[in-house]
Amino acid sequence: MNALYSTDTQYIHPSILNADFLRLGEEVDAIATADAVHVDVMDNHFVPNLTFGADMVEQIARHAPIPVDAHLMIDDADTQAPLFAEAGADSVTFHLEAADAPVRLARELRRKNAAVGVALRPVTPVEPLLDVIGEFDMLLLMTVEPGFGGQSFLESMLPKIRLARKAISEANLQVSIQVDGGVSQETIERCAEAGANVFVAGSAIYRARDAAEEIATLRRLAAEGRHAH
Ligand code: DX5
Ligand code: ZN
């Protein structure tokens, strides 16, 4: 288990995808009460959108008072992902669909001192990954199609979260489950109840009147969801 992620703890990770990029430093400071800043890296190939590169991640990591959680929505993960660990991301999550040798890549990222996440698009089944899930610190189950913020949560992903949590607990492994996409006050409790413990929220936090207040509300609802479980 990596020190960054314990399955017994719940984490709120605001995504800066919906932040004001011209004021990015202040936008990162505004979420300092969260557990990490989620940085969505997109290459216009794996997804039809283009955002930040490794240099930008390095600057964010240098500035941010909290850890950096890099979510790579890029092709050629095997060659590209290590650059983000070297840039100072505390955790690096790559998509299974973009990696040729996910286990080898996970080991390389851990050697570079990053926590490692593996992400699945909504239509990618989790079952084939379960045999090797202990190689990762975190499993990211996308709850929208990756590429854009502000989409609506896919309710149909809840059974996938439940199945993954059950398999991980039965194997006695410490693997966190992250949900990303459409996570809000309306959906976070159900995600927690299904077994997710790391919650990414972009528009819910950056479109709120007060980001810190929204983070506190999401934390409370996530804790309520876990107790219901
Ligand atoms: C989508 C990104 C998300 C996105 C979430 O591809 O991975 O991190 O910012 O945004 P919301 O919370 O608005 O769905
Ligand atoms: Zn993301």
PDB file of C-alpha atoms and ligand atoms in Angstrom:
ATOM      1  CA  MET A   1       0.000   0.000   0.000  1.00  0.00           C
ATOM      2  CA  ASN A   2       1.224   3.452  -0.819  1.00  0.00           C
ATOM      3  CA  ALA A   3       1.142   6.001   2.003  1.00  0.00           C
ATOM      4  CA  LEU A   4      -1.050   8.255  -0.139  1.00  0.00           C
ATOM      5  CA  TYR A   5      -4.034   5.911  -0.286  1.00  0.00           C
ATOM      6  CA  SER A   6      -5.537   3.855   2.509  1.00  0.00           C
ATOM      7  CA  THR A   7      -8.756   1.991   1.791  1.00  0.00           C
ATOM      8  CA  ASP A   8      -9.970   2.959   5.282  1.00  0.00           C
ATOM      9  CA  THR A   9      -9.877   6.662   4.443  1.00  0.00           C
ATOM     10  CA  GLN A  10     -12.042   8.739   2.127  1.00  0.00           C
ATOM     11  CA  TYR A  11     -10.417  11.340  -0.094  1.00  0.00           C
ATOM     12  CA  ILE A  12     -11.824  14.317  -1.985  1.00  0.00           C
ATOM     13  CA  HIS A  13      -9.857  15.244  -5.119  1.00  0.00           C
ATOM     14  CA  PRO A  14     -11.062  18.373  -6.928  1.00  0.00           C
ATOM     15  CA  SER A  15     -10.365  18.303 -10.670  1.00  0.00           C
ATOM     16  CA  ILE A  16      -8.947  21.572 -12.008  1.00  0.00           C
ATOM     17  CA  LEU A  17     -10.387  20.850 -15.471  1.00  0.00           C
ATOM     18  CA  ASN A  18     -13.155  23.331 -14.707  1.00  0.00           C
ATOM     19  CA  ALA A  19     -10.893  25.883 -13.039  1.00  0.00           C
ATOM     20  CA  ASP A  20     -10.044  29.279 -14.530  1.00  0.00           C
ATOM     21  CA  PHE A  21      -6.709  28.460 -16.208  1.00  0.00           C
ATOM     22  CA  LEU A  22      -5.632  32.102 -16.273  1.00  0.00           C
ATOM     23  CA  ARG A  23      -5.724  32.108 -12.456  1.00  0.00           C
ATOM     24  CA  LEU A  24      -4.581  28.538 -11.908  1.00  0.00           C
ATOM     25  CA  GLY A  25      -2.389  29.225  -8.858  1.00  0.00           C
ATOM     26  CA  GLU A  26      -5.273  30.837  -6.974  1.00  0.00           C
ATOM     27  CA  GLU A  27      -7.647  28.124  -8.153  1.00  0.00           C
ATOM     28  CA  VAL A  28      -5.336  25.483  -6.654  1.00  0.00           C
ATOM     29  CA  ASP A  29      -5.046  27.472  -3.412  1.00  0.00           C
ATOM     30  CA  ALA A  30      -8.854  27.604  -3.217  1.00  0.00           C
ATOM     31  CA  ILE A  31      -9.007  23.803  -2.772  1.00  0.00           C
ATOM     32  CA  ALA A  32      -6.225  23.500  -0.165  1.00  0.00           C
ATOM     33  CA  THR A  33      -8.620  21.752   2.262  1.00  0.00           C
ATOM     34  CA  ALA A  34      -8.996  18.836  -0.180  1.00  0.00           C
ATOM     35  CA  ASP A  35      -6.772  15.745  -0.129  1.00  0.00           C
ATOM     36  CA  ALA A  36      -5.142  16.136  -3.542  1.00  0.00           C
ATOM     37  CA  VAL A  37      -5.484  18.131  -6.731  1.00  0.00           C
ATOM     38  CA  HIS A  38      -6.664  16.000  -9.656  1.00  0.00           C
ATOM     39  CA  VAL A  39      -4.969  17.024 -12.905  1.00  0.00           C
ATOM     40  CA  ASP A  40      -6.585  15.732 -16.112  1.00  0.00           C
ATOM     41  CA  VAL A  41      -3.960  15.228 -18.793  1.00  0.00           C
ATOM     42  CA  MET A  42      -5.453  14.839 -22.285  1.00  0.00           C
ATOM     43  CA  ASP A  43      -3.646  14.450 -25.613  1.00  0.00           C
ATOM     44  CA  ASN A  44      -6.417  14.921 -28.205  1.00  0.00           C
ATOM     45  CA  HIS A  45      -5.903  11.276 -29.278  1.00  0.00           C
ATOM     46  CA  PHE A  46      -7.041   9.075 -26.430  1.00  0.00           C
ATOM     47  CA  VAL A  47      -9.819  11.599 -25.829  1.00  0.00           C
ATOM     48  CA  PRO A  48     -10.996  14.469 -28.070  1.00  0.00           C
ATOM     49  CA  ASN A  49      -9.661  17.224 -25.831  1.00  0.00           C
ATOM     50  CA  LEU A  50      -6.260  18.724 -25.046  1.00  0.00           C
ATOM     51  CA  THR A  51      -5.082  19.999 -21.672  1.00  0.00           C
ATOM     52  CA  PHE A  52      -1.844  19.874 -19.681  1.00  0.00           C
ATOM     53  CA  GLY A  53       1.574  18.321 -20.253  1.00  0.00           C
ATOM     54  CA  ALA A  54       4.331  17.209 -17.884  1.00  0.00           C
ATOM     55  CA  ASP A  55       5.820  20.716 -17.541  1.00  0.00           C
ATOM     56  CA  MET A  56       2.481  22.042 -16.371  1.00  0.00           C
ATOM     57  CA  VAL A  57       2.145  19.164 -13.887  1.00  0.00           C
ATOM     58  CA  GLU A  58       5.599  19.972 -12.568  1.00  0.00           C
ATOM     59  CA  GLN A  59       4.645  23.603 -11.957  1.00  0.00           C
ATOM     60  CA  ILE A  60       1.377  22.624 -10.283  1.00  0.00           C
ATOM     61  CA  ALA A  61       3.221  20.117  -8.054  1.00  0.00           C
ATOM     62  CA  ARG A  62       5.717  22.796  -7.067  1.00  0.00           C
ATOM     63  CA  HIS A  63       2.953  25.235  -6.165  1.00  0.00           C
ATOM     64  CA  ALA A  64       0.264  23.001  -4.645  1.00  0.00           C
ATOM     65  CA  PRO A  65       0.057  22.675  -0.833  1.00  0.00           C
ATOM     66  CA  ILE A  66      -1.508  19.190  -1.284  1.00  0.00           C
ATOM     67  CA  PRO A  67      -0.479  16.121  -3.352  1.00  0.00           C
ATOM     68  CA  VAL A  68      -0.988  15.976  -7.116  1.00  0.00           C
ATOM     69  CA  ASP A  69      -3.097  13.153  -8.582  1.00  0.00           C
ATOM     70  CA  ALA A  70      -2.399  12.989 -12.330  1.00  0.00           C
ATOM     71  CA  HIS A  71      -5.074  11.294 -14.462  1.00  0.00           C
ATOM     72  CA  LEU A  72      -3.548  10.535 -17.842  1.00  0.00           C
ATOM     73  CA  MET A  73      -6.029  10.295 -20.699  1.00  0.00           C
ATOM     74  CA  ILE A  74      -3.274   9.818 -23.253  1.00  0.00           C
ATOM     75  CA  ASP A  75      -2.043   7.181 -25.681  1.00  0.00           C
ATOM     76  CA  ASP A  76       1.337   5.463 -25.287  1.00  0.00           C
ATOM     77  CA  ALA A  77       1.034   5.257 -21.524  1.00  0.00           C
ATOM     78  CA  ASP A  78       4.041   2.905 -21.353  1.00  0.00           C
ATOM     79  CA  THR A  79       6.408   5.606 -22.574  1.00  0.00           C
ATOM     80  CA  GLN A  80       4.561   8.735 -21.388  1.00  0.00           C
ATOM     81  CA  ALA A  81       3.403   7.957 -17.844  1.00  0.00           C
ATOM     82  CA  PRO A  82       6.909   7.808 -16.289  1.00  0.00           C
ATOM     83  CA  LEU A  83       7.454  11.440 -17.359  1.00  0.00           C
ATOM     84  CA  PHE A  84       4.623  12.469 -15.029  1.00  0.00           C
ATOM     85  CA  ALA A  85       6.138  10.618 -12.075  1.00  0.00           C
ATOM     86  CA  GLU A  86       9.413  12.414 -12.830  1.00  0.00           C
ATOM     87  CA  ALA A  87       7.508  15.717 -12.983  1.00  0.00           C
ATOM     88  CA  GLY A  88       6.541  15.235  -9.346  1.00  0.00           C
ATOM     89  CA  ALA A  89       3.010  13.833  -9.491  1.00  0.00           C
ATOM     90  CA  ASP A  90       2.373  11.985  -6.220  1.00  0.00           C
ATOM     91  CA  SER A  91       0.097   9.544  -7.974  1.00  0.00           C
ATOM     92  CA  VAL A  92      -0.043   8.668 -11.652  1.00  0.00           C
ATOM     93  CA  THR A  93      -3.120   6.999 -13.129  1.00  0.00           C
ATOM     94  CA  PHE A  94      -2.989   5.674 -16.673  1.00  0.00           C
ATOM     95  CA  HIS A  95      -5.769   4.068 -18.712  1.00  0.00           C
ATOM     96  CA  LEU A  96      -5.649   0.300 -19.139  1.00  0.00           C
ATOM     97  CA  GLU A  97      -6.841   0.837 -22.731  1.00  0.00           C
ATOM     98  CA  ALA A  98      -3.705   2.878 -23.491  1.00  0.00           C
ATOM     99  CA  ALA A  99      -1.081   0.583 -21.954  1.00  0.00           C
ATOM    100  CA  ASP A 100       0.643  -2.415 -23.583  1.00  0.00           C
ATOM    101  CA  ALA A 101       2.155  -3.774 -20.356  1.00  0.00           C
ATOM    102  CA  PRO A 102       0.208  -2.321 -17.412  1.00  0.00           C
ATOM    103  CA  VAL A 103       1.929  -4.377 -14.723  1.00  0.00           C
ATOM    104  CA  ARG A 104       5.416  -3.537 -15.954  1.00  0.00           C
ATOM    105  CA  LEU A 105       4.404   0.135 -16.141  1.00  0.00           C
ATOM    106  CA  ALA A 106       2.936   0.053 -12.610  1.00  0.00           C
ATOM    107  CA  ARG A 107       6.207  -1.333 -11.261  1.00  0.00           C
ATOM    108  CA  GLU A 108       8.207   1.304 -13.082  1.00  0.00           C
ATOM    109  CA  LEU A 109       6.021   4.101 -11.679  1.00  0.00           C
ATOM    110  CA  ARG A 110       6.361   2.729  -8.154  1.00  0.00           C
ATOM    111  CA  ARG A 111      10.135   2.646  -8.587  1.00  0.00           C
ATOM    112  CA  LYS A 112       9.851   6.337  -9.414  1.00  0.00           C
ATOM    113  CA  ASN A 113       8.071   6.832  -6.067  1.00  0.00           C
ATOM    114  CA  ALA A 114       4.587   7.522  -7.407  1.00  0.00           C
ATOM    115  CA  ALA A 115       1.417   5.839  -6.225  1.00  0.00           C
ATOM    116  CA  VAL A 116      -0.094   4.055  -9.215  1.00  0.00           C
ATOM    117  CA  GLY A 117      -3.645   4.062 -10.492  1.00  0.00           C
ATOM    118  CA  VAL A 118      -5.195   2.166 -13.370  1.00  0.00           C
ATOM    119  CA  ALA A 119      -8.273   3.662 -15.039  1.00  0.00           C
ATOM    120  CA  LEU A 120     -11.104   2.065 -16.983  1.00  0.00           C
ATOM    121  CA  ARG A 121     -13.493   3.708 -19.429  1.00  0.00           C
ATOM    122  CA  PRO A 122     -17.148   2.951 -18.673  1.00  0.00           C
ATOM    123  CA  VAL A 123     -17.353   0.138 -21.264  1.00  0.00           C
ATOM    124  CA  THR A 124     -14.131  -1.609 -20.181  1.00  0.00           C
ATOM    125  CA  PRO A 125     -14.907  -4.550 -17.890  1.00  0.00           C
ATOM    126  CA  VAL A 126     -13.047  -4.753 -14.580  1.00  0.00           C
ATOM    127  CA  GLU A 127     -12.929  -8.563 -14.333  1.00  0.00           C
ATOM    128  CA  PRO A 128      -9.796  -9.146 -16.500  1.00  0.00           C
ATOM    129  CA  LEU A 129      -7.866  -6.759 -14.240  1.00  0.00           C
ATOM    130  CA  LEU A 130      -8.737  -8.443 -10.964  1.00  0.00           C
ATOM    131  CA  ASP A 131      -5.960 -11.061 -11.126  1.00  0.00           C
ATOM    132  CA  VAL A 132      -3.328  -8.303 -11.076  1.00  0.00           C
ATOM    133  CA  ILE A 133      -5.139  -5.601  -9.117  1.00  0.00           C
ATOM    134  CA  GLY A 134      -2.665  -5.864  -6.200  1.00  0.00           C
ATOM    135  CA  GLU A 135      -0.028  -4.296  -8.473  1.00  0.00           C
ATOM    136  CA  PHE A 136      -1.883  -0.978  -8.185  1.00  0.00           C
ATOM    137  CA  ASP A 137      -2.632   1.451  -5.354  1.00  0.00           C
ATOM    138  CA  MET A 138      -5.841   2.656  -6.943  1.00  0.00           C
ATOM    139  CA  LEU A 139      -8.463   1.576  -9.452  1.00  0.00           C
ATOM    140  CA  LEU A 140     -10.179   4.487 -11.225  1.00  0.00           C
ATOM    141  CA  LEU A 141     -13.637   3.588 -12.459  1.00  0.00           C
ATOM    142  CA  MET A 142     -14.799   6.320 -14.833  1.00  0.00           C
ATOM    143  CA  THR A 143     -18.411   7.323 -14.217  1.00  0.00           C
ATOM    144  CA  VAL A 144     -18.613   9.341 -17.463  1.00  0.00           C
ATOM    145  CA  GLU A 145     -16.874   8.954 -20.831  1.00  0.00           C
ATOM    146  CA  PRO A 146     -13.475  10.595 -20.268  1.00  0.00           C
ATOM    147  CA  GLY A 147     -12.718  13.864 -22.016  1.00  0.00           C
ATOM    148  CA  PHE A 148     -14.855  16.605 -20.529  1.00  0.00           C
ATOM    149  CA  GLY A 149     -16.099  17.961 -17.220  1.00  0.00           C
ATOM    150  CA  GLY A 150     -19.739  18.656 -16.457  1.00  0.00           C
ATOM    151  CA  GLN A 151     -21.260  15.419 -17.823  1.00  0.00           C
ATOM    152  CA  SER A 152     -23.921  13.497 -15.970  1.00  0.00           C
ATOM    153  CA  PHE A 153     -23.039  10.564 -13.721  1.00  0.00           C
ATOM    154  CA  LEU A 154     -23.532   7.057 -15.145  1.00  0.00           C
ATOM    155  CA  GLU A 155     -25.684   5.251 -12.594  1.00  0.00           C
ATOM    156  CA  SER A 156     -24.963   2.030 -14.485  1.00  0.00           C
ATOM    157  CA  MET A 157     -21.403   2.077 -13.076  1.00  0.00           C
ATOM    158  CA  LEU A 158     -22.542   1.413  -9.486  1.00  0.00           C
ATOM    159  CA  PRO A 159     -22.602  -2.405  -9.865  1.00  0.00           C
ATOM    160  CA  LYS A 160     -19.067  -2.272 -11.328  1.00  0.00           C
ATOM    161  CA  ILE A 161     -17.853  -0.353  -8.259  1.00  0.00           C
ATOM    162  CA  ARG A 162     -19.551  -2.864  -5.969  1.00  0.00           C
ATOM    163  CA  LEU A 163     -18.081  -5.855  -7.796  1.00  0.00           C
ATOM    164  CA  ALA A 164     -14.567  -4.386  -7.711  1.00  0.00           C
ATOM    165  CA  ARG A 165     -14.781  -3.485  -4.005  1.00  0.00           C
ATOM    166  CA  LYS A 166     -16.004  -6.989  -3.146  1.00  0.00           C
ATOM    167  CA  ALA A 167     -13.199  -8.675  -5.100  1.00  0.00           C
ATOM    168  CA  ILE A 168     -10.537  -6.398  -3.562  1.00  0.00           C
ATOM    169  CA  SER A 169     -11.834  -6.963   0.005  1.00  0.00           C
ATOM    170  CA  GLU A 170     -12.094 -10.726  -0.497  1.00  0.00           C
ATOM    171  CA  ALA A 171      -8.489 -10.811  -1.715  1.00  0.00           C
ATOM    172  CA  ASN A 172      -7.512  -8.817   1.385  1.00  0.00           C
ATOM    173  CA  LEU A 173      -5.850  -6.122  -0.712  1.00  0.00           C
ATOM    174  CA  GLN A 174      -5.384  -2.423   0.004  1.00  0.00           C
ATOM    175  CA  VAL A 175      -6.505  -0.939  -3.307  1.00  0.00           C
ATOM    176  CA  SER A 176      -8.458   2.290  -3.291  1.00  0.00           C
ATOM    177  CA  ILE A 177     -11.335   2.824  -5.703  1.00  0.00           C
ATOM    178  CA  GLN A 178     -11.602   6.246  -7.301  1.00  0.00           C
ATOM    179  CA  VAL A 179     -14.696   7.527  -9.096  1.00  0.00           C
ATOM    180  CA  ASP A 180     -14.462  10.360 -11.608  1.00  0.00           C
ATOM    181  CA  GLY A 181     -17.221  12.027 -13.581  1.00  0.00           C
ATOM    182  CA  GLY A 182     -20.493  13.555 -12.436  1.00  0.00           C
ATOM    183  CA  VAL A 183     -19.610  13.190  -8.755  1.00  0.00           C
ATOM    184  CA  SER A 184     -21.691  15.721  -6.791  1.00  0.00           C
ATOM    185  CA  GLN A 185     -23.869  16.121  -3.708  1.00  0.00           C
ATOM    186  CA  GLU A 186     -26.506  14.075  -5.583  1.00  0.00           C
ATOM    187  CA  THR A 187     -24.255  11.096  -6.393  1.00  0.00           C
ATOM    188  CA  ILE A 188     -21.352  10.879  -3.922  1.00  0.00           C
ATOM    189  CA  GLU A 189     -23.231   8.961  -1.212  1.00  0.00           C
ATOM    190  CA  ARG A 190     -24.163   6.184  -3.618  1.00  0.00           C
ATOM    191  CA  CYS A 191     -20.546   5.950  -4.810  1.00  0.00           C
ATOM    192  CA  ALA A 192     -19.342   5.635  -1.209  1.00  0.00           C
ATOM    193  CA  GLU A 193     -22.033   3.115  -0.398  1.00  0.00           C
ATOM    194  CA  ALA A 194     -20.935   1.007  -3.402  1.00  0.00           C
ATOM    195  CA  GLY A 195     -17.337   1.014  -2.072  1.00  0.00           C
ATOM    196  CA  ALA A 196     -15.500   3.932  -3.688  1.00  0.00           C
ATOM    197  CA  ASN A 197     -13.191   5.843  -1.326  1.00  0.00           C
ATOM    198  CA  VAL A 198     -11.531   8.449  -3.585  1.00  0.00           C
ATOM    199  CA  PHE A 199     -13.888  11.011  -5.106  1.00  0.00           C
ATOM    200  CA  VAL A 200     -12.992  13.321  -7.966  1.00  0.00           C
ATOM    201  CA  ALA A 201     -15.270  16.317  -8.427  1.00  0.00           C
ATOM    202  CA  GLY A 202     -14.668  19.028 -11.006  1.00  0.00           C
ATOM    203  CA  SER A 203     -17.686  21.147 -11.832  1.00  0.00           C
ATOM    204  CA  ALA A 204     -19.350  20.467  -8.460  1.00  0.00           C
ATOM    205  CA  ILE A 205     -16.451  22.191  -6.692  1.00  0.00           C
ATOM    206  CA  TYR A 206     -15.348  24.811  -9.208  1.00  0.00           C
ATOM    207  CA  ARG A 207     -18.868  25.957  -9.965  1.00  0.00           C
ATOM    208  CA  ALA A 208     -19.794  26.165  -6.278  1.00  0.00           C
ATOM    209  CA  ARG A 209     -19.984  29.578  -4.626  1.00  0.00           C
ATOM    210  CA  ASP A 210     -17.457  28.474  -2.005  1.00  0.00           C
ATOM    211  CA  ALA A 211     -15.095  25.639  -2.931  1.00  0.00           C
ATOM    212  CA  ALA A 212     -14.037  24.869   0.671  1.00  0.00           C
ATOM    213  CA  GLU A 213     -17.653  24.632   1.783  1.00  0.00           C
ATOM    214  CA  GLU A 214     -18.462  22.302  -1.112  1.00  0.00           C
ATOM    215  CA  ILE A 215     -15.479  20.079  -0.239  1.00  0.00           C
ATOM    216  CA  ALA A 216     -16.717  19.871   3.377  1.00  0.00           C
ATOM    217  CA  THR A 217     -20.239  18.963   2.245  1.00  0.00           C
ATOM    218  CA  LEU A 218     -18.953  16.272  -0.122  1.00  0.00           C
ATOM    219  CA  ARG A 219     -16.818  14.835   2.705  1.00  0.00           C
ATOM    220  CA  ARG A 220     -19.809  14.649   5.017  1.00  0.00           C
ATOM    221  CA  LEU A 221     -22.019  12.973   2.405  1.00  0.00           C
ATOM    222  CA  ALA A 222     -19.278  10.476   1.505  1.00  0.00           C
ATOM    223  CA  ALA A 223     -18.924   9.536   5.189  1.00  0.00           C
ATOM    224  CA  GLU A 224     -22.685   9.039   5.434  1.00  0.00           C
ATOM    225  CA  GLY A 225     -22.609   6.808   2.359  1.00  0.00           C
ATOM    226  CA  ARG A 226     -19.869   4.641   3.838  1.00  0.00           C
ATOM    227  CA  HIS A 227     -21.827   4.129   7.042  1.00  0.00           C
ATOM    228  CA  ALA A 228     -24.851   3.030   5.054  1.00  0.00           C
ATOM    229  CA  HIS A 229     -22.662   0.326   3.439  1.00  0.00           C
TER     230      HIS A 229
HETATM  231  C1  DX5 B   1     -13.228  13.808 -17.285  1.00  0.00           C
HETATM  232  C2  DX5 B   1     -12.193  14.044 -16.237  1.00  0.00           C
HETATM  233  C3  DX5 B   1     -12.752  14.456 -14.939  1.00  0.00           C
HETATM  234  C4  DX5 B   1     -13.565  15.723 -14.955  1.00  0.00           C
HETATM  235  C5  DX5 B   1     -14.662  15.558 -13.964  1.00  0.00           C
HETATM  236  O1  DX5 B   1     -12.652  13.136 -18.356  1.00  0.00           O
HETATM  237  O2  DX5 B   1     -11.425  12.876 -16.013  1.00  0.00           O
HETATM  238  O3  DX5 B   1     -11.756  14.492 -13.924  1.00  0.00           O
HETATM  239  O4  DX5 B   1     -12.859  16.880 -14.650  1.00  0.00           O
HETATM  240  O5  DX5 B   1     -15.506  16.644 -14.047  1.00  0.00           O
HETATM  241  P1  DX5 B   1     -16.957  16.623 -13.409  1.00  0.00           P
HETATM  242  O6  DX5 B   1     -16.795  16.413 -11.953  1.00  0.00           O
HETATM  243  O7  DX5 B   1     -17.489  17.960 -13.772  1.00  0.00           O
HETATM  244  O8  DX5 B   1     -17.709  15.494 -14.068  1.00  0.00           O
HETATM  245 ZN    ZN B   2     -10.095  12.848 -14.238  1.00  0.00          ZN
END
